[in-house]
Short mmCIF file of N, CA and C in Angstrom, two decimals:
data_model
loop_
_atom_site.label_atom_id
_atom_site.label_comp_id
_atom_site.label_asym_id
_atom_site.label_seq_id
_atom_site.Cartn_x
_atom_site.Cartn_y
_atom_site.Cartn_z
N MET A 191 -0.20 -14.75 4.79
CA MET A 191 -0.82 -14.70 6.10
C MET A 191 -2.13 -15.48 6.10
N ALA A 192 -2.89 -15.42 5.03
CA ALA A 192 -4.18 -16.13 4.99
C ALA A 192 -4.00 -17.62 5.20
N GLU A 193 -2.89 -18.18 4.71
CA GLU A 193 -2.65 -19.61 4.86
C GLU A 193 -2.58 -20.02 6.33
N LYS A 194 -2.08 -19.13 7.19
CA LYS A 194 -2.01 -19.44 8.62
C LYS A 194 -3.40 -19.68 9.20
N PHE A 195 -4.40 -19.04 8.62
CA PHE A 195 -5.78 -19.19 9.08
C PHE A 195 -6.51 -20.33 8.38
N GLY A 196 -5.86 -20.96 7.38
CA GLY A 196 -6.43 -22.12 6.72
C GLY A 196 -7.26 -21.82 5.48
N PHE A 197 -7.03 -20.68 4.85
CA PHE A 197 -7.74 -20.41 3.60
C PHE A 197 -6.80 -19.65 2.66
N ASN A 198 -7.21 -19.55 1.41
CA ASN A 198 -6.47 -18.75 0.45
C ASN A 198 -7.45 -18.03 -0.45
N PHE A 199 -6.96 -17.02 -1.13
CA PHE A 199 -7.82 -16.26 -2.02
C PHE A 199 -6.97 -15.59 -3.09
N GLU A 200 -7.63 -15.16 -4.14
CA GLU A 200 -7.00 -14.37 -5.19
C GLU A 200 -7.80 -13.09 -5.32
N CYS A 201 -7.10 -12.01 -5.58
CA CYS A 201 -7.75 -10.71 -5.71
C CYS A 201 -7.21 -10.02 -6.95
N GLU A 202 -8.10 -9.60 -7.82
CA GLU A 202 -7.71 -8.90 -9.04
C GLU A 202 -8.38 -7.53 -9.05
N VAL A 203 -7.57 -6.48 -9.13
CA VAL A 203 -8.09 -5.13 -9.25
C VAL A 203 -8.30 -4.86 -10.74
N ARG A 204 -9.56 -4.80 -11.14
CA ARG A 204 -9.88 -4.59 -12.55
C ARG A 204 -9.88 -3.12 -12.93
N ARG A 205 -10.34 -2.30 -12.00
CA ARG A 205 -10.38 -0.86 -12.26
C ARG A 205 -10.26 -0.16 -10.91
N ARG A 206 -9.47 0.88 -10.86
CA ARG A 206 -9.29 1.63 -9.62
C ARG A 206 -10.22 2.84 -9.63
N GLY A 207 -10.88 3.06 -8.52
CA GLY A 207 -11.74 4.23 -8.35
C GLY A 207 -11.31 4.96 -7.09
N TYR A 208 -11.47 6.27 -7.08
CA TYR A 208 -10.94 7.07 -5.98
C TYR A 208 -12.01 7.96 -5.38
N TYR A 209 -11.87 8.22 -4.09
CA TYR A 209 -12.77 9.08 -3.34
C TYR A 209 -12.78 10.47 -3.96
N PRO A 210 -13.87 11.15 -4.10
CA PRO A 210 -15.21 10.75 -3.68
C PRO A 210 -16.01 10.07 -4.80
N ARG A 211 -15.44 10.01 -5.98
CA ARG A 211 -16.19 9.51 -7.14
C ARG A 211 -16.40 8.00 -7.11
N GLY A 212 -15.41 7.24 -6.65
CA GLY A 212 -15.54 5.79 -6.62
C GLY A 212 -15.42 5.18 -8.00
N GLY A 213 -16.08 4.06 -8.22
CA GLY A 213 -16.10 3.42 -9.52
C GLY A 213 -15.09 2.30 -9.68
N GLY A 214 -14.40 1.93 -8.62
CA GLY A 214 -13.44 0.83 -8.70
C GLY A 214 -14.13 -0.52 -8.81
N GLU A 215 -13.40 -1.49 -9.33
CA GLU A 215 -13.95 -2.84 -9.47
C GLU A 215 -12.88 -3.86 -9.09
N VAL A 216 -13.24 -4.76 -8.16
CA VAL A 216 -12.33 -5.79 -7.68
C VAL A 216 -13.02 -7.14 -7.79
N GLN A 217 -12.30 -8.16 -8.25
CA GLN A 217 -12.84 -9.51 -8.28
C GLN A 217 -12.03 -10.36 -7.31
N MET A 218 -12.74 -11.01 -6.38
CA MET A 218 -12.10 -11.89 -5.41
C MET A 218 -12.58 -13.31 -5.64
N THR A 219 -11.66 -14.25 -5.54
CA THR A 219 -11.98 -15.67 -5.65
C THR A 219 -11.41 -16.37 -4.42
N THR A 220 -12.25 -17.19 -3.78
CA THR A 220 -11.80 -17.92 -2.60
C THR A 220 -12.47 -19.28 -2.56
N ASN A 221 -11.88 -20.19 -1.85
CA ASN A 221 -12.48 -21.50 -1.63
C ASN A 221 -13.09 -21.49 -0.24
N PRO A 222 -14.38 -21.80 -0.13
CA PRO A 222 -15.03 -21.79 1.19
C PRO A 222 -14.37 -22.81 2.13
N VAL A 223 -14.32 -22.46 3.41
CA VAL A 223 -13.82 -23.36 4.45
C VAL A 223 -14.86 -23.42 5.56
N LYS A 224 -14.92 -24.56 6.26
CA LYS A 224 -15.90 -24.71 7.34
C LYS A 224 -15.55 -23.84 8.53
N SER A 225 -14.27 -23.74 8.83
CA SER A 225 -13.85 -22.89 9.95
C SER A 225 -12.41 -22.45 9.72
N LEU A 226 -12.06 -21.35 10.35
CA LEU A 226 -10.69 -20.84 10.26
C LEU A 226 -9.85 -21.44 11.38
N HIS A 227 -8.57 -21.59 11.13
CA HIS A 227 -7.64 -22.06 12.15
C HIS A 227 -7.34 -20.90 13.10
N GLY A 228 -7.23 -21.21 14.38
CA GLY A 228 -6.80 -20.21 15.34
C GLY A 228 -5.32 -19.92 15.17
N VAL A 229 -4.94 -18.69 15.36
CA VAL A 229 -3.54 -18.29 15.24
C VAL A 229 -3.17 -17.50 16.49
N GLU A 230 -2.05 -17.83 17.07
CA GLU A 230 -1.58 -17.10 18.24
C GLU A 230 -0.29 -16.38 17.88
N MET A 231 -0.34 -15.07 17.89
CA MET A 231 0.83 -14.25 17.58
C MET A 231 0.97 -13.22 18.69
N LEU A 232 1.75 -13.53 19.70
CA LEU A 232 1.86 -12.67 20.87
C LEU A 232 3.07 -11.75 20.83
N ASP A 233 4.06 -12.11 20.03
CA ASP A 233 5.28 -11.30 19.95
C ASP A 233 5.47 -10.86 18.51
N ARG A 234 5.27 -9.58 18.26
CA ARG A 234 5.41 -9.06 16.90
C ARG A 234 6.81 -9.25 16.39
N GLY A 235 7.81 -9.05 17.23
CA GLY A 235 9.20 -9.12 16.78
C GLY A 235 9.62 -7.81 16.15
N ASN A 236 10.88 -7.73 15.81
CA ASN A 236 11.42 -6.52 15.18
C ASN A 236 11.04 -6.47 13.71
N ILE A 237 10.90 -5.27 13.19
CA ILE A 237 10.62 -5.08 11.77
C ILE A 237 11.85 -5.52 10.98
N SER A 238 11.64 -6.38 9.99
CA SER A 238 12.77 -6.89 9.20
C SER A 238 12.92 -6.17 7.87
N HIS A 239 11.82 -5.74 7.27
CA HIS A 239 11.91 -4.97 6.03
C HIS A 239 10.58 -4.27 5.75
N ILE A 240 10.66 -3.27 4.89
CA ILE A 240 9.49 -2.47 4.53
C ILE A 240 9.40 -2.42 3.01
N ALA A 241 8.19 -2.54 2.49
CA ALA A 241 7.96 -2.47 1.04
C ALA A 241 6.69 -1.66 0.79
N GLY A 242 6.56 -1.18 -0.42
CA GLY A 242 5.35 -0.45 -0.77
C GLY A 242 5.47 0.23 -2.12
N PHE A 243 4.48 1.08 -2.38
CA PHE A 243 4.50 1.82 -3.63
C PHE A 243 3.75 3.14 -3.47
N ALA A 244 4.26 4.16 -4.13
CA ALA A 244 3.58 5.45 -4.24
C ALA A 244 3.00 5.49 -5.65
N TRP A 245 1.76 5.94 -5.78
CA TRP A 245 1.09 5.84 -7.07
C TRP A 245 0.38 7.15 -7.42
N CYS A 246 0.20 7.34 -8.71
CA CYS A 246 -0.57 8.47 -9.24
C CYS A 246 -1.44 7.94 -10.37
N ALA A 247 -2.64 8.49 -10.45
CA ALA A 247 -3.57 8.09 -11.51
C ALA A 247 -4.33 9.31 -11.99
N GLY A 248 -4.75 9.27 -13.23
CA GLY A 248 -5.61 10.34 -13.74
C GLY A 248 -4.86 11.36 -14.56
N THR A 249 -5.26 12.62 -14.40
CA THR A 249 -4.81 13.66 -15.30
C THR A 249 -3.84 14.66 -14.69
N LEU A 250 -3.14 14.29 -13.64
CA LEU A 250 -2.14 15.20 -13.08
C LEU A 250 -1.05 15.44 -14.11
N PRO A 251 -0.67 16.70 -14.36
CA PRO A 251 0.32 16.97 -15.40
C PRO A 251 1.72 16.43 -15.09
N VAL A 252 2.07 16.31 -13.83
CA VAL A 252 3.42 15.85 -13.46
C VAL A 252 3.33 14.58 -12.62
N LYS A 253 2.43 13.70 -12.98
CA LYS A 253 2.08 12.58 -12.11
C LYS A 253 3.24 11.66 -11.72
N PHE A 254 4.12 11.31 -12.64
CA PHE A 254 5.19 10.40 -12.23
C PHE A 254 6.16 11.08 -11.29
N LYS A 255 6.39 12.39 -11.48
CA LYS A 255 7.23 13.15 -10.56
C LYS A 255 6.64 13.12 -9.15
N VAL A 256 5.32 13.21 -9.07
CA VAL A 256 4.64 13.20 -7.78
C VAL A 256 4.84 11.85 -7.10
N ALA A 257 4.64 10.76 -7.82
CA ALA A 257 4.83 9.42 -7.25
C ALA A 257 6.27 9.24 -6.78
N ARG A 258 7.21 9.67 -7.58
CA ARG A 258 8.62 9.53 -7.21
C ARG A 258 8.95 10.36 -5.96
N ALA A 259 8.40 11.58 -5.89
CA ALA A 259 8.64 12.43 -4.71
C ALA A 259 8.05 11.81 -3.45
N MET A 260 6.85 11.22 -3.56
CA MET A 260 6.25 10.56 -2.40
C MET A 260 7.09 9.37 -1.95
N ALA A 261 7.55 8.56 -2.90
CA ALA A 261 8.37 7.39 -2.57
C ALA A 261 9.68 7.82 -1.92
N ASP A 262 10.33 8.83 -2.49
CA ASP A 262 11.60 9.32 -1.93
C ASP A 262 11.40 9.89 -0.53
N GLY A 263 10.31 10.65 -0.34
CA GLY A 263 10.02 11.24 0.97
C GLY A 263 9.76 10.17 2.02
N ALA A 264 8.98 9.16 1.67
CA ALA A 264 8.68 8.08 2.61
C ALA A 264 9.95 7.32 2.97
N ARG A 265 10.77 7.03 1.97
CA ARG A 265 12.02 6.31 2.20
C ARG A 265 12.92 7.10 3.16
N SER A 266 13.01 8.40 2.96
CA SER A 266 13.83 9.26 3.80
C SER A 266 13.34 9.28 5.24
N VAL A 267 12.04 9.46 5.44
CA VAL A 267 11.46 9.49 6.78
C VAL A 267 11.66 8.14 7.48
N LEU A 268 11.44 7.05 6.76
CA LEU A 268 11.60 5.72 7.36
C LEU A 268 13.04 5.45 7.76
N HIS A 269 14.00 5.85 6.92
CA HIS A 269 15.41 5.67 7.27
C HIS A 269 15.77 6.49 8.51
N GLN A 270 15.24 7.72 8.60
CA GLN A 270 15.51 8.57 9.77
C GLN A 270 14.94 7.95 11.04
N ARG A 271 13.73 7.39 10.94
CA ARG A 271 13.05 6.87 12.13
C ARG A 271 13.48 5.46 12.51
N LEU A 272 13.81 4.64 11.52
CA LEU A 272 14.03 3.21 11.78
C LEU A 272 15.45 2.73 11.51
N GLY A 273 16.32 3.60 11.07
CA GLY A 273 17.67 3.17 10.74
C GLY A 273 17.73 2.61 9.34
N HIS A 274 18.65 1.73 9.12
CA HIS A 274 18.89 1.24 7.76
C HIS A 274 18.34 -0.16 7.53
N LEU A 275 17.03 -0.28 7.69
CA LEU A 275 16.34 -1.52 7.31
C LEU A 275 16.25 -1.59 5.80
N PRO A 276 16.10 -2.78 5.24
CA PRO A 276 15.81 -2.87 3.81
C PRO A 276 14.45 -2.21 3.53
N ILE A 277 14.45 -1.22 2.65
CA ILE A 277 13.22 -0.50 2.30
C ILE A 277 13.13 -0.43 0.79
N GLU A 278 12.01 -0.92 0.25
CA GLU A 278 11.79 -0.87 -1.20
C GLU A 278 10.42 -0.23 -1.45
N ILE A 279 10.45 1.00 -1.95
CA ILE A 279 9.21 1.71 -2.27
C ILE A 279 9.28 2.13 -3.73
N ASN A 280 8.41 1.56 -4.54
CA ASN A 280 8.39 1.84 -5.97
C ASN A 280 7.45 2.99 -6.30
N SER A 281 7.67 3.61 -7.44
CA SER A 281 6.77 4.64 -7.97
C SER A 281 5.96 4.01 -9.09
N VAL A 282 4.64 4.21 -9.05
CA VAL A 282 3.75 3.56 -10.00
C VAL A 282 2.84 4.59 -10.65
N LEU A 283 2.74 4.53 -11.96
CA LEU A 283 1.79 5.34 -12.71
C LEU A 283 0.65 4.42 -13.12
N VAL A 284 -0.55 4.66 -12.58
CA VAL A 284 -1.71 3.82 -12.88
C VAL A 284 -2.27 4.27 -14.23
N PRO A 285 -2.34 3.39 -15.23
CA PRO A 285 -2.85 3.77 -16.54
C PRO A 285 -4.30 4.26 -16.48
N SER A 286 -4.63 5.26 -17.27
CA SER A 286 -5.99 5.80 -17.27
C SER A 286 -7.01 4.77 -17.76
N THR A 287 -6.56 3.73 -18.45
CA THR A 287 -7.48 2.70 -18.92
C THR A 287 -8.03 1.84 -17.78
N ILE A 288 -7.36 1.85 -16.62
CA ILE A 288 -7.86 1.06 -15.49
C ILE A 288 -8.10 1.92 -14.25
N SER A 289 -8.34 3.21 -14.45
CA SER A 289 -8.63 4.07 -13.30
C SER A 289 -9.75 5.03 -13.65
N VAL A 290 -10.48 5.42 -12.60
CA VAL A 290 -11.56 6.39 -12.73
C VAL A 290 -11.19 7.55 -11.82
N GLY A 291 -10.99 8.73 -12.38
CA GLY A 291 -10.65 9.89 -11.56
C GLY A 291 -9.16 10.10 -11.44
N THR A 292 -8.82 11.16 -10.70
CA THR A 292 -7.44 11.56 -10.49
C THR A 292 -7.12 11.45 -9.00
N ALA A 293 -6.02 10.82 -8.67
CA ALA A 293 -5.66 10.67 -7.26
C ALA A 293 -4.19 10.29 -7.13
N THR A 294 -3.67 10.47 -5.93
CA THR A 294 -2.33 10.04 -5.58
C THR A 294 -2.40 9.34 -4.23
N GLY A 295 -1.41 8.53 -3.94
CA GLY A 295 -1.38 7.88 -2.64
C GLY A 295 -0.14 7.05 -2.47
N ILE A 296 -0.02 6.48 -1.28
CA ILE A 296 1.10 5.62 -0.97
C ILE A 296 0.60 4.48 -0.09
N VAL A 297 1.12 3.29 -0.32
CA VAL A 297 0.78 2.09 0.44
C VAL A 297 2.09 1.48 0.94
N LEU A 298 2.16 1.22 2.25
CA LEU A 298 3.37 0.64 2.83
C LEU A 298 3.02 -0.57 3.68
N LYS A 299 3.92 -1.54 3.71
CA LYS A 299 3.77 -2.67 4.63
C LYS A 299 5.13 -2.96 5.25
N ALA A 300 5.08 -3.27 6.54
CA ALA A 300 6.28 -3.64 7.28
C ALA A 300 6.14 -5.08 7.71
N ASN A 301 7.13 -5.90 7.40
CA ASN A 301 7.14 -7.30 7.80
C ASN A 301 8.06 -7.45 9.01
N SER A 302 7.60 -8.25 9.98
CA SER A 302 8.43 -8.48 11.17
C SER A 302 9.13 -9.83 11.05
N GLU A 303 10.13 -10.00 11.87
CA GLU A 303 10.89 -11.25 11.87
C GLU A 303 10.06 -12.43 12.34
N ASN A 304 8.91 -12.18 12.99
CA ASN A 304 8.05 -13.26 13.47
C ASN A 304 6.81 -13.48 12.59
N GLY A 305 6.79 -12.87 11.41
CA GLY A 305 5.70 -13.11 10.48
C GLY A 305 4.53 -12.15 10.54
N CYS A 306 4.62 -11.12 11.38
CA CYS A 306 3.54 -10.12 11.43
C CYS A 306 3.68 -9.16 10.27
N ILE A 307 2.54 -8.64 9.82
CA ILE A 307 2.52 -7.66 8.74
C ILE A 307 1.75 -6.45 9.23
N LEU A 308 2.39 -5.29 9.17
CA LEU A 308 1.75 -4.03 9.54
C LEU A 308 1.57 -3.23 8.26
N GLY A 309 0.40 -2.65 8.06
CA GLY A 309 0.14 -1.91 6.84
C GLY A 309 -0.34 -0.51 7.10
N SER A 310 -0.10 0.37 6.13
CA SER A 310 -0.56 1.75 6.22
C SER A 310 -0.73 2.30 4.82
N ASP A 311 -1.67 3.22 4.67
CA ASP A 311 -1.82 3.89 3.39
C ASP A 311 -2.23 5.34 3.63
N LEU A 312 -2.02 6.17 2.62
CA LEU A 312 -2.35 7.58 2.71
C LEU A 312 -2.73 8.07 1.33
N MET A 313 -3.86 8.73 1.24
CA MET A 313 -4.28 9.34 -0.03
C MET A 313 -3.73 10.77 -0.07
N GLY A 314 -3.34 11.20 -1.27
CA GLY A 314 -2.90 12.58 -1.45
C GLY A 314 -4.05 13.54 -1.18
N LYS A 315 -3.70 14.74 -0.73
CA LYS A 315 -4.70 15.77 -0.45
C LYS A 315 -4.73 16.75 -1.61
N LYS A 316 -5.92 17.09 -2.07
CA LYS A 316 -6.07 18.00 -3.19
C LYS A 316 -5.35 19.30 -2.90
N GLY A 317 -4.51 19.71 -3.85
CA GLY A 317 -3.77 20.95 -3.70
C GLY A 317 -2.52 20.82 -2.86
N ASN A 318 -2.27 19.65 -2.31
CA ASN A 318 -1.10 19.45 -1.45
C ASN A 318 -0.56 18.04 -1.64
N ILE A 319 -0.37 17.63 -2.88
CA ILE A 319 -0.08 16.24 -3.19
C ILE A 319 1.32 15.78 -2.77
N LEU A 320 2.24 16.71 -2.52
CA LEU A 320 3.58 16.30 -2.12
C LEU A 320 3.76 16.26 -0.61
N TYR A 321 2.74 16.62 0.14
CA TYR A 321 2.83 16.67 1.59
C TYR A 321 2.90 15.27 2.17
N LEU A 322 3.87 15.04 3.03
CA LEU A 322 3.97 13.75 3.72
C LEU A 322 4.27 14.02 5.18
N ASP A 323 3.30 13.76 6.04
CA ASP A 323 3.46 13.95 7.48
C ASP A 323 4.00 12.66 8.08
N PRO A 324 5.21 12.67 8.64
CA PRO A 324 5.79 11.44 9.17
C PRO A 324 5.00 10.83 10.32
N ASP A 325 4.13 11.61 10.95
CA ASP A 325 3.33 11.09 12.06
C ASP A 325 2.04 10.44 11.60
N GLU A 326 1.71 10.51 10.30
CA GLU A 326 0.47 9.89 9.80
C GLU A 326 0.72 8.45 9.42
#
């Protein structure tokens, strides 16, 4: 998407930090541009596919089970609401060597047939990590 605006960048997540403790570290590299290109996108189009990942980090005793349950739950809700679009949601265990704190979450993106990208994320709630509200 950045190329449509006339620039590019690289982003490396060196360490993940989670609310409220923080401590994450990201390195971004970009080439400066004098101005951005205008982009006109008036018709989103139909959603063509959905991708994402459910993740767990830190000291949760059943962390991979939690990530898998979140991914399965999201996949189920999306199929119920949107029909049988291609949906790929992976389960990810974030190594403790690159994370600060304990957290869970899910990140999803929907791509449209006209090149639009819609994104959403949700952090797990303490004491209720398997809860997934389809309206959020």
